Amino acid sequence: MPTVSVLNMEGNEVFKRDLLDSIFGIKPNTAVLHMAVVNHLANRRQGTQSTLTRTEVRGGGRKPWRQKGTGHARQGSIRSPQWVHGGVSHAPKPRSYRFSINKKVRRLAMKSAFSVKCSDNELILVDKIVMNDYKTKDFIKMLNALHADKKALVVLPEVDQKIIKSASNIPGVKTAYVCELNVYDILKYDKLIVDLGALSKIEEVYA
C-alpha cells in the first residue's frame, strides 16, 4: 500500500496517508493509457475543416477548348483539380472524430495514470488548499513551497473561485475537480497536487 506525506500550504509535513493499492498501486497499462489519450484528443477535435471540390468552385461551366485537334490534352473544365484555382480532389469535409471506449477501460486508464504519478513521486497531497483572497502571489508561494513551480494540475474537492482565479493566469497551472479529471491532463502536468477532500472523492469514485 503506497504511503504519501500530506503537506500543508507551507510545504511542511503534517502526517502520512496510506493510499489504496487498487487506485495508486497497480501496474500501469501503457496500451490503455495510450488509447485514453488518443480518445481525449480525438474528442476535442472540432472537425470543421472544409475545402471546395470541383463542383463547388465558382466557374468552369464551359469546356475550355474543343475535344480534338488542338494539340492539348482534352479538358472538360478549368475547375478540375489539375488546374490552378481548381477544386480539390478528395477534399476534407466537416466530420466528427469522436469515438468511445468502454467504461472499464476508462477506469483502468485513470487508475494507471494515478499509479504512474504515485510511483514517479509526482503526487503531492495537501491537507487543505485555502485562499483568503484573490492573490496570485500567494498561490505561487504555495507552489514554490510544494516544489511544484513548473507545470502543475491542482485537484479541488469543490468550486472555489478564489483558488481558481488566483491560479488562472499562472503559466502551466490548471485547476480541476474530480469529475473533470482525465488521463491526458494527469500525464501532461509534471505535478499532481490533490486536496485531501478531493482524494477522498477520487477513492470513492474509483475504489
Tab-separated table of N, CA and C in Angstrom, residues 53-55 57-61 77-88:
chain	number	residue	atom	x	y	z
A	53	THR	N	-14.638	21.308	-53.543
A	53	THR	CA	-14.403	20.342	-54.611
A	53	THR	C	-14.663	21.023	-55.957
A	54	ARG	N	-14.459	20.325	-57.059
A	54	ARG	CA	-14.616	20.925	-58.390
A	54	ARG	C	-16.056	21.341	-58.641
A	55	THR	N	-17.007	20.708	-57.981
A	55	THR	CA	-18.414	21.072	-58.173
A	55	THR	C	-18.787	22.317	-57.384
A	57	VAL	N	-16.435	25.013	-56.733
A	57	VAL	CA	-15.671	26.186	-57.124
A	57	VAL	C	-16.449	26.949	-58.194
A	58	ARG	N	-16.492	28.285	-58.035
A	58	ARG	CA	-17.235	29.111	-58.996
A	58	ARG	C	-16.551	29.090	-60.366
A	59	GLY	N	-17.351	28.954	-61.430
A	59	GLY	CA	-16.838	28.977	-62.788
A	59	GLY	C	-16.612	27.582	-63.339
A	60	GLY	N	-16.008	27.527	-64.524
A	60	GLY	CA	-15.661	26.242	-65.119
A	60	GLY	C	-16.808	25.539	-65.806
A	61	GLY	N	-17.883	26.284	-66.121
A	61	GLY	CA	-19.029	25.616	-66.738
A	61	GLY	C	-18.830	25.311	-68.215
A	77	SER	N	-13.147	21.102	-67.896
A	77	SER	CA	-13.469	22.246	-67.055
A	77	SER	C	-12.174	22.860	-66.526
A	78	ILE	N	-12.143	24.176	-66.403
A	78	ILE	CA	-10.958	24.832	-65.828
A	78	ILE	C	-10.978	24.774	-64.303
A	79	ARG	N	-11.962	24.108	-63.728
A	79	ARG	CA	-12.027	23.939	-62.283
A	79	ARG	C	-11.723	22.495	-61.861
A	80	SER	N	-11.134	21.723	-62.781
A	80	SER	CA	-10.683	20.375	-62.434
A	80	SER	C	-9.488	20.473	-61.475
A	81	PRO	N	-9.217	19.453	-60.685
A	81	PRO	CA	-8.152	19.526	-59.678
A	81	PRO	C	-6.767	19.840	-60.232
A	82	GLN	N	-6.477	19.492	-61.496
A	82	GLN	CA	-5.145	19.740	-62.030
A	82	GLN	C	-4.935	21.190	-62.447
A	83	TRP	N	-5.985	21.989	-62.465
A	83	TRP	CA	-5.882	23.397	-62.845
A	83	TRP	C	-5.621	24.262	-61.613
A	84	VAL	N	-4.859	25.382	-61.870
A	84	VAL	CA	-4.721	26.392	-60.820
A	84	VAL	C	-6.094	26.989	-60.541
A	85	HIS	N	-6.412	27.168	-59.261
A	85	HIS	CA	-7.720	27.642	-58.813
A	85	HIS	C	-8.808	26.603	-59.052
A	86	GLY	N	-8.404	25.378	-59.331
A	86	GLY	CA	-9.394	24.322	-59.470
A	86	GLY	C	-9.797	23.757	-58.118
A	87	GLY	N	-10.776	22.856	-58.135
A	87	GLY	CA	-11.230	22.235	-56.895
A	87	GLY	C	-10.211	21.244	-56.364
A	88	VAL	N	-10.420	20.798	-55.145
A	88	VAL	CA	-9.524	19.846	-54.500
A	88	VAL	C	-10.132	18.451	-54.593
